[in-house]
Amino acid sequence: MYSQFGLAIHQNDHQARRRFVEWAQNEIAFVPNFHKRILFSDEAHIWLNGYVNKQNCRIWSEANPQVYDETPLHPEKLTVWCALWAGGIIGLYFFKNDEGHNVTVKGDRYRAMITNFFIPELNNHDVQELWLQQDG
């Protein structure tokens, strides 16, 4: 079985999701506001030439529209990150280099964002314990 984007759905995915739900239900039983401590974050690439990333866009139709997109080999894009939780939104954070040019995310840039942006933003909230889910 394949998802909309051609990603294989494996037989053990159901069991793994069920284990997660059972774990979360157990946490909620002991900590009633557990769900308010989960912070979901992700980044998105925004192409500046008008290309739409199908991972961030859904096309609904009764028939297959056979959408076809032409894109340059290396279009200019920017990468933006944000996080959502019961306490609000943290971000948007745009990945740029020291000269202010758009850059892609690499380990050192992501670490710098967490250290220099995300953690200081969390310090502005009364957070005792938090679960961070990055990109699924």
CSV table of N, CA and C in Angstrom, one decimal:
chain,number,residue,atom,x,y,z
A,1,MET,N,0.9,-1.2,0.0
A,1,MET,CA,0.0,0.0,0.0
A,1,MET,C,0.9,1.2,0.0
A,2,TYR,N,0.5,2.3,-0.7
A,2,TYR,CA,1.3,3.5,-0.8
A,2,TYR,C,0.4,4.7,-0.5
A,3,SER,N,1.1,5.7,0.1
A,3,SER,CA,0.4,6.9,0.5
A,3,SER,C,0.3,7.8,-0.8
A,4,GLN,N,-0.3,9.0,-0.6
A,4,GLN,CA,-0.4,10.0,-1.7
A,4,GLN,C,0.9,10.3,-2.4
A,5,PHE,N,2.0,10.3,-1.6
A,5,PHE,CA,3.3,10.7,-2.1
A,5,PHE,C,4.2,9.5,-2.4
A,6,GLY,N,3.7,8.3,-2.5
A,6,GLY,CA,4.5,7.2,-2.9
A,6,GLY,C,5.3,6.6,-1.8
A,7,LEU,N,5.0,7.0,-0.5
A,7,LEU,CA,5.7,6.4,0.6
A,7,LEU,C,5.0,5.1,1.0
A,8,ALA,N,5.8,4.1,1.2
A,8,ALA,CA,5.2,2.8,1.5
A,8,ALA,C,4.7,2.8,2.9
A,9,ILE,N,3.5,2.2,3.1
A,9,ILE,CA,2.9,2.0,4.4
A,9,ILE,C,3.1,0.5,4.7
A,10,HIS,N,3.9,0.3,5.8
A,10,HIS,CA,4.3,-1.0,6.2
A,10,HIS,C,3.2,-1.7,7.1
A,11,GLN,N,3.3,-3.0,7.2
A,11,GLN,CA,2.3,-3.7,8.0
A,11,GLN,C,2.4,-3.4,9.5
A,12,ASN,N,3.7,-3.1,10.0
A,12,ASN,CA,3.8,-2.8,11.4
A,12,ASN,C,3.5,-1.4,11.8
A,13,ASP,N,3.2,-0.5,10.8
A,13,ASP,CA,2.9,0.9,11.1
A,13,ASP,C,1.6,0.9,12.0
A,14,HIS,N,0.6,0.1,11.8
A,14,HIS,CA,-0.6,0.1,12.6
A,14,HIS,C,-0.2,-0.2,14.0
A,15,GLN,N,0.6,-1.2,14.3
A,15,GLN,CA,1.0,-1.6,15.6
A,15,GLN,C,1.8,-0.5,16.3
A,16,ALA,N,2.7,0.1,15.6
A,16,ALA,CA,3.4,1.2,16.2
A,16,ALA,C,2.6,2.4,16.5
A,17,ARG,N,1.6,2.7,15.7
A,17,ARG,CA,0.7,3.8,16.0
A,17,ARG,C,-0.2,3.5,17.2
A,18,ARG,N,-0.6,2.2,17.3
A,18,ARG,CA,-1.5,1.8,18.4
A,18,ARG,C,-0.7,1.9,19.7
A,19,ARG,N,0.6,1.4,19.7
A,19,ARG,CA,1.4,1.5,20.9
A,19,ARG,C,1.6,3.0,21.3
A,20,PHE,N,1.7,3.9,20.3
A,20,PHE,CA,1.9,5.3,20.7
A,20,PHE,C,0.6,5.8,21.3
A,21,VAL,N,-0.6,5.5,20.8
A,21,VAL,CA,-1.9,5.9,21.3
A,21,VAL,C,-2.0,5.4,22.8
A,22,GLU,N,-1.7,4.1,22.9
A,22,GLU,CA,-1.8,3.5,24.3
A,22,GLU,C,-0.9,4.2,25.3
A,23,TRP,N,0.3,4.5,24.8
A,23,TRP,CA,1.3,5.3,25.7
A,23,TRP,C,0.7,6.6,26.0
A,24,ALA,N,0.2,7.4,25.0
A,24,ALA,CA,-0.4,8.7,25.3
A,24,ALA,C,-1.6,8.7,26.2
A,25,GLN,N,-2.4,7.7,26.0
A,25,GLN,CA,-3.6,7.5,26.9
A,25,GLN,C,-3.1,7.3,28.4
A,26,ASN,N,-2.1,6.5,28.5
A,26,ASN,CA,-1.6,6.2,29.8
A,26,ASN,C,-1.0,7.5,30.5
A,27,GLU,N,-0.3,8.3,29.7
A,27,GLU,CA,0.3,9.6,30.2
A,27,GLU,C,-0.9,10.5,30.6
A,28,ILE,N,-1.9,10.6,29.8
A,28,ILE,CA,-3.0,11.5,30.1
A,28,ILE,C,-3.8,11.0,31.3
A,29,ALA,N,-3.8,9.7,31.6
A,29,ALA,CA,-4.5,9.2,32.8
A,29,ALA,C,-3.7,9.7,34.1
A,30,PHE,N,-2.4,9.8,34.0
A,30,PHE,CA,-1.6,10.3,35.2
A,30,PHE,C,-1.4,11.8,35.2
A,31,VAL,N,-1.4,12.4,34.0
A,31,VAL,CA,-1.1,13.9,33.9
A,31,VAL,C,-2.3,14.4,33.0
A,32,PRO,N,-3.4,14.9,33.6
A,32,PRO,CA,-4.5,15.3,32.8
A,32,PRO,C,-4.2,16.3,31.7
A,33,ASN,N,-3.3,17.2,31.9
A,33,ASN,CA,-2.9,18.2,30.9
A,33,ASN,C,-1.7,17.8,30.0
A,34,PHE,N,-1.5,16.5,30.0
A,34,PHE,CA,-0.3,16.0,29.2
A,34,PHE,C,-0.4,16.5,27.7
A,35,HIS,N,-1.5,16.5,27.1
A,35,HIS,CA,-1.6,16.9,25.7
A,35,HIS,C,-1.2,18.3,25.5
A,36,LYS,N,-1.3,19.2,26.5
A,36,LYS,CA,-1.0,20.6,26.4
A,36,LYS,C,0.5,20.8,26.5
A,37,ARG,N,1.3,19.7,26.8
A,37,ARG,CA,2.7,19.8,26.9
A,37,ARG,C,3.4,19.3,25.7
A,38,ILE,N,2.7,18.9,24.7
A,38,ILE,CA,3.3,18.5,23.4
A,38,ILE,C,3.4,19.6,22.5
A,39,LEU,N,4.6,19.8,22.0
A,39,LEU,CA,4.9,20.9,21.0
A,39,LEU,C,5.2,20.2,19.7
A,40,PHE,N,4.5,20.5,18.6
A,40,PHE,CA,4.7,20.0,17.3
A,40,PHE,C,5.5,21.0,16.4
A,41,SER,N,6.5,20.6,15.8
A,41,SER,CA,7.3,21.5,15.0
A,41,SER,C,7.7,20.9,13.7
A,42,ASP,N,7.9,21.7,12.7
A,42,ASP,CA,8.3,21.3,11.4
A,42,ASP,C,8.8,22.5,10.6
A,43,GLU,N,9.5,22.2,9.5
A,43,GLU,CA,10.0,23.2,8.7
A,43,GLU,C,9.4,23.0,7.3
A,44,ALA,N,9.3,24.1,6.5
A,44,ALA,CA,8.8,24.0,5.2
A,44,ALA,C,9.7,24.8,4.3
A,45,HIS,N,9.8,24.3,3.0
A,45,HIS,CA,10.6,25.0,2.0
A,45,HIS,C,9.6,25.8,1.1
A,46,ILE,N,9.9,27.1,1.0
A,46,ILE,CA,9.0,27.9,0.1
A,46,ILE,C,9.8,28.4,-1.1
A,47,TRP,N,9.4,27.9,-2.2
A,47,TRP,CA,10.2,28.3,-3.5
A,47,TRP,C,9.7,29.7,-3.9
A,48,LEU,N,10.7,30.5,-4.2
A,48,LEU,CA,10.4,31.9,-4.5
A,48,LEU,C,10.0,32.1,-6.0
A,49,ASN,N,10.0,31.0,-6.8
A,49,ASN,CA,9.6,31.1,-8.2
A,49,ASN,C,8.1,30.7,-8.4
A,50,GLY,N,7.4,30.4,-7.3
A,50,GLY,CA,6.0,30.0,-7.4
A,50,GLY,C,5.7,28.5,-7.4
A,51,TYR,N,6.8,27.7,-7.4
A,51,TYR,CA,6.6,26.3,-7.3
A,51,TYR,C,5.9,25.9,-6.0
A,52,VAL,N,5.0,25.0,-6.0
A,52,VAL,CA,4.3,24.6,-4.8
A,52,VAL,C,4.8,23.2,-4.4
A,53,ASN,N,5.3,23.1,-3.2
A,53,ASN,CA,5.8,21.8,-2.7
A,53,ASN,C,4.5,20.9,-2.3
A,54,LYS,N,4.4,19.8,-3.0
A,54,LYS,CA,3.2,19.0,-2.8
A,54,LYS,C,3.2,18.4,-1.4
A,55,GLN,N,4.3,18.4,-0.7
A,55,GLN,CA,4.3,17.9,0.7
A,55,GLN,C,3.5,18.8,1.6
A,56,ASN,N,3.5,20.1,1.2
A,56,ASN,CA,2.8,21.1,2.0
A,56,ASN,C,1.4,21.5,1.4
A,57,CYS,N,1.0,20.9,0.4
A,57,CYS,CA,-0.2,21.3,-0.3
A,57,CYS,C,-1.0,20.1,-0.7
A,58,ARG,N,-2.3,20.1,-0.5
A,58,ARG,CA,-3.2,19.0,-0.9
A,58,ARG,C,-4.1,19.5,-2.0
A,59,ILE,N,-4.3,18.7,-3.0
A,59,ILE,CA,-5.2,18.9,-4.1
A,59,ILE,C,-6.3,17.9,-4.0
A,60,TRP,N,-7.6,18.4,-3.8
A,60,TRP,CA,-8.7,17.5,-3.7
A,60,TRP,C,-9.5,17.5,-4.9
A,61,SER,N,-9.9,16.4,-5.5
A,61,SER,CA,-10.7,16.3,-6.7
A,61,SER,C,-11.4,15.0,-6.7
A,62,GLU,N,-12.5,14.9,-7.4
A,62,GLU,CA,-13.2,13.6,-7.6
A,62,GLU,C,-12.5,12.8,-8.6
A,63,ALA,N,-11.8,13.4,-9.5
A,63,ALA,CA,-11.0,12.7,-10.5
A,63,ALA,C,-9.6,13.1,-10.4
A,64,ASN,N,-8.7,12.3,-10.8
A,64,ASN,CA,-7.2,12.6,-10.8
A,64,ASN,C,-6.9,13.7,-11.7
A,65,PRO,N,-6.5,14.9,-11.2
A,65,PRO,CA,-6.3,16.0,-12.1
A,65,PRO,C,-5.0,16.0,-12.9
A,66,GLN,N,-4.1,15.0,-12.7
A,66,GLN,CA,-2.9,14.9,-13.4
A,66,GLN,C,-2.1,16.2,-13.4
A,67,VAL,N,-1.8,16.7,-12.2
A,67,VAL,CA,-1.1,18.0,-12.1
A,67,VAL,C,0.3,17.8,-12.5
A,68,TYR,N,0.8,18.7,-13.3
A,68,TYR,CA,2.2,18.7,-13.8
A,68,TYR,C,2.9,20.0,-13.5
A,69,ASP,N,4.0,20.0,-12.8
A,69,ASP,CA,4.7,21.2,-12.5
A,69,ASP,C,6.1,21.1,-13.1
A,70,GLU,N,6.5,22.2,-13.8
A,70,GLU,CA,7.9,22.3,-14.2
A,70,GLU,C,8.6,23.2,-13.3
A,71,THR,N,9.8,22.8,-12.9
A,71,THR,CA,10.6,23.6,-11.9
A,71,THR,C,12.0,23.7,-12.4
A,72,PRO,N,12.7,24.8,-12.1
A,72,PRO,CA,14.1,24.8,-12.5
A,72,PRO,C,14.9,23.8,-11.6
A,73,LEU,N,16.1,23.5,-12.0
A,73,LEU,CA,16.9,22.5,-11.3
A,73,LEU,C,17.2,23.0,-9.9
A,74,HIS,N,17.6,24.2,-9.7
A,74,HIS,CA,17.9,24.8,-8.4
A,74,HIS,C,17.2,26.1,-8.2
A,75,PRO,N,15.9,26.1,-7.9
A,75,PRO,CA,15.2,27.4,-7.7
A,75,PRO,C,15.6,27.9,-6.4
A,76,GLU,N,15.5,29.3,-6.3
A,76,GLU,CA,15.8,29.9,-5.0
A,76,GLU,C,14.6,29.6,-4.1
A,77,LYS,N,14.9,29.3,-2.8
A,77,LYS,CA,13.9,29.0,-1.8
A,77,LYS,C,14.3,29.5,-0.5
A,78,LEU,N,13.3,29.5,0.4
A,78,LEU,CA,13.7,29.8,1.8
A,78,LEU,C,13.1,28.7,2.7
A,79,THR,N,13.7,28.5,3.8
A,79,THR,CA,13.2,27.5,4.7
A,79,THR,C,12.7,28.2,6.0
A,80,VAL,N,11.5,27.9,6.4
A,80,VAL,CA,10.9,28.5,7.6
A,80,VAL,C,10.5,27.4,8.6
A,81,TRP,N,10.7,27.7,9.9
A,81,TRP,CA,10.4,26.7,10.9
A,81,TRP,C,9.4,27.3,11.9
A,82,CYS,N,8.5,26.5,12.4
A,82,CYS,CA,7.6,27.0,13.6
A,82,CYS,C,7.2,25.8,14.4
A,83,ALA,N,6.7,26.1,15.5
A,83,ALA,CA,6.2,25.1,16.4
A,83,ALA,C,4.8,25.5,17.0
A,84,LEU,N,3.9,24.6,17.1
A,84,LEU,CA,2.6,24.8,17.6
A,84,LEU,C,2.4,24.0,18.9
A,85,TRP,N,1.7,24.6,19.9
A,85,TRP,CA,1.4,23.9,21.1
A,85,TRP,C,0.2,24.6,21.8
A,86,ALA,N,-0.3,24.1,22.9
A,86,ALA,CA,-1.4,24.7,23.6
A,86,ALA,C,-1.1,26.1,24.0
A,87,GLY,N,0.2,26.4,24.2
A,87,GLY,CA,0.6,27.7,24.7
A,87,GLY,C,0.7,28.7,23.5
A,88,GLY,N,0.5,28.3,22.3
A,88,GLY,CA,0.6,29.2,21.2
A,88,GLY,C,1.5,28.7,20.1
A,89,ILE,N,2.0,29.7,19.4
A,89,ILE,CA,2.9,29.4,18.2
A,89,ILE,C,4.3,30.0,18.6
A,90,ILE,N,5.3,29.2,18.3
A,90,ILE,CA,6.7,29.7,18.5
A,90,ILE,C,7.3,29.8,17.1
A,91,GLY,N,7.7,30.9,16.6
A,91,GLY,CA,8.2,31.1,15.3
A,91,GLY,C,7.4,32.2,14.6
A,92,LEU,N,7.6,32.4,13.5
A,92,LEU,CA,8.3,31.8,12.4
A,92,LEU,C,9.8,32.1,12.5
A,93,TYR,N,10.6,31.1,12.2
A,93,TYR,CA,12.0,31.3,12.1
A,93,TYR,C,12.5,31.0,10.7
A,94,PHE,N,13.1,32.0,10.1
A,94,PHE,CA,13.6,31.9,8.7
A,94,PHE,C,15.1,31.6,8.7
A,95,PHE,N,15.5,30.5,8.1
A,95,PHE,CA,16.9,30.2,8.0
A,95,PHE,C,17.7,31.0,7.1
A,96,LYS,N,18.6,31.8,7.6
A,96,LYS,CA,19.4,32.8,6.8
A,96,LYS,C,20.8,32.7,7.3
A,97,ASN,N,21.8,33.0,6.4
A,97,ASN,CA,23.2,33.0,6.8
A,97,ASN,C,23.5,34.4,7.4
A,98,ASP,N,24.8,34.6,7.8
A,98,ASP,CA,25.2,35.9,8.4
A,98,ASP,C,25.0,37.1,7.5
A,99,GLU,N,25.0,36.9,6.2
A,99,GLU,CA,24.7,38.0,5.3
A,99,GLU,C,23.3,38.2,5.0
A,100,GLY,N,22.4,37.4,5.6
A,100,GLY,CA,21.0,37.6,5.4
A,100,GLY,C,20.4,36.8,4.2
A,101,HIS,N,21.2,35.9,3.6
A,101,HIS,CA,20.7,35.2,2.4
A,101,HIS,C,20.0,33.9,2.9
A,102,ASN,N,19.0,33.5,2.1
A,102,ASN,CA,18.3,32.2,2.4
A,102,ASN,C,19.3,31.1,2.3
A,103,VAL,N,19.2,30.1,3.3
A,103,VAL,CA,20.0,29.0,3.3
A,103,VAL,C,19.2,27.7,3.6
A,104,THR,N,19.7,26.6,3.3
A,104,THR,CA,19.0,25.3,3.6
A,104,THR,C,19.4,24.9,5.0
A,105,VAL,N,18.6,24.0,5.6
A,105,VAL,CA,18.8,23.6,6.9
A,105,VAL,C,19.9,22.5,6.9
A,106,LYS,N,20.9,22.6,7.8
A,106,LYS,CA,21.9,21.6,8.0
A,106,LYS,C,22.0,21.5,9.5
A,107,GLY,N,22.7,20.5,10.0
A,107,GLY,CA,22.7,20.2,11.4
A,107,GLY,C,23.2,21.3,12.2
A,108,ASP,N,24.2,22.0,11.8
A,108,ASP,CA,24.8,23.2,12.6
A,108,ASP,C,23.8,24.3,12.6
A,109,ARG,N,23.1,24.6,11.5
A,109,ARG,CA,22.1,25.7,11.5
A,109,ARG,C,20.9,25.3,12.3
A,110,TYR,N,20.5,24.1,12.3
A,110,TYR,CA,19.3,23.7,13.1
A,110,TYR,C,19.7,23.8,14.6
A,111,ARG,N,20.9,23.3,14.9
A,111,ARG,CA,21.3,23.4,16.3
A,111,ARG,C,21.4,24.9,16.8
A,112,ALA,N,21.9,25.7,15.9
A,112,ALA,CA,21.9,27.2,16.3
A,112,ALA,C,20.5,27.7,16.4
A,113,MET,N,19.6,27.3,15.6
A,113,MET,CA,18.2,27.8,15.8
A,113,MET,C,17.6,27.4,17.1
A,114,ILE,N,17.8,26.1,17.5
A,114,ILE,CA,17.4,25.6,18.7
A,114,ILE,C,18.0,26.4,19.9
A,115,THR,N,19.3,26.5,19.8
A,115,THR,CA,20.0,27.2,20.9
A,115,THR,C,19.7,28.7,21.0
A,116,ASN,N,19.7,29.4,19.9
A,116,ASN,CA,19.7,30.8,19.9
A,116,ASN,C,18.3,31.4,19.7
A,117,PHE,N,17.3,30.6,19.3
A,117,PHE,CA,15.9,31.1,19.1
A,117,PHE,C,14.9,30.3,19.9
A,118,PHE,N,14.9,29.0,19.7
A,118,PHE,CA,13.8,28.2,20.3
A,118,PHE,C,13.9,28.2,21.8
A,119,ILE,N,15.0,27.9,22.4
A,119,ILE,CA,15.1,27.8,23.9
A,119,ILE,C,14.8,29.2,24.5
A,120,PRO,N,15.4,30.3,24.0
A,120,PRO,CA,15.0,31.6,24.6
A,120,PRO,C,13.5,31.9,24.4
A,121,GLU,N,12.9,31.5,23.3
A,121,GLU,CA,11.5,31.7,23.2
A,121,GLU,C,10.7,30.9,24.3
A,122,LEU,N,11.1,29.6,24.5
A,122,LEU,CA,10.5,28.8,25.5
A,122,LEU,C,10.6,29.5,26.9
A,123,ASN,N,11.8,30.1,27.1
A,123,ASN,CA,12.0,30.8,28.4
A,123,ASN,C,11.0,31.9,28.7
A,124,ASN,N,10.3,32.4,27.6
A,124,ASN,CA,9.3,33.4,27.8
A,124,ASN,C,8.0,32.8,28.2
A,125,HIS,N,7.9,31.5,28.3
A,125,HIS,CA,6.6,30.8,28.7
A,125,HIS,C,6.9,30.1,30.0
A,126,ASP,N,5.8,29.9,30.7
A,126,ASP,CA,6.0,29.1,32.0
A,126,ASP,C,5.9,27.6,31.7
A,127,VAL,N,7.0,27.1,31.3
A,127,VAL,CA,7.1,25.7,30.8
A,127,VAL,C,7.9,24.9,31.9
A,128,GLN,N,7.2,23.9,32.4
A,128,GLN,CA,7.9,23.0,33.4
A,128,GLN,C,8.4,21.7,32.7
A,129,GLU,N,7.6,21.2,31.9
A,129,GLU,CA,7.9,19.9,31.2
A,129,GLU,C,7.3,20.0,29.8
A,130,LEU,N,8.0,19.5,28.8
A,130,LEU,CA,7.5,19.7,27.4
A,130,LEU,C,8.0,18.5,26.6
A,131,TRP,N,7.2,18.0,25.7
A,131,TRP,CA,7.5,17.0,24.7
A,131,TRP,C,7.6,17.7,23.4
A,132,LEU,N,8.7,17.5,22.7
A,132,LEU,CA,8.9,18.1,21.4
A,132,LEU,C,8.8,17.0,20.3
A,133,GLN,N,7.9,17.2,19.4
A,133,GLN,CA,7.8,16.3,18.2
A,133,GLN,C,8.3,17.1,17.0
A,134,GLN,N,9.5,16.8,16.5
A,134,GLN,CA,10.0,17.5,15.3
A,134,GLN,C,9.7,16.6,14.1
A,135,ASP,N,9.0,17.2,13.1
A,135,ASP,CA,8.8,16.7,11.8
A,135,ASP,C,8.3,15.2,11.8
A,136,GLY,N,7.3,15.0,12.5
A,136,GLY,CA,6.7,13.7,12.6
A,136,GLY,C,7.4,12.7,13.5
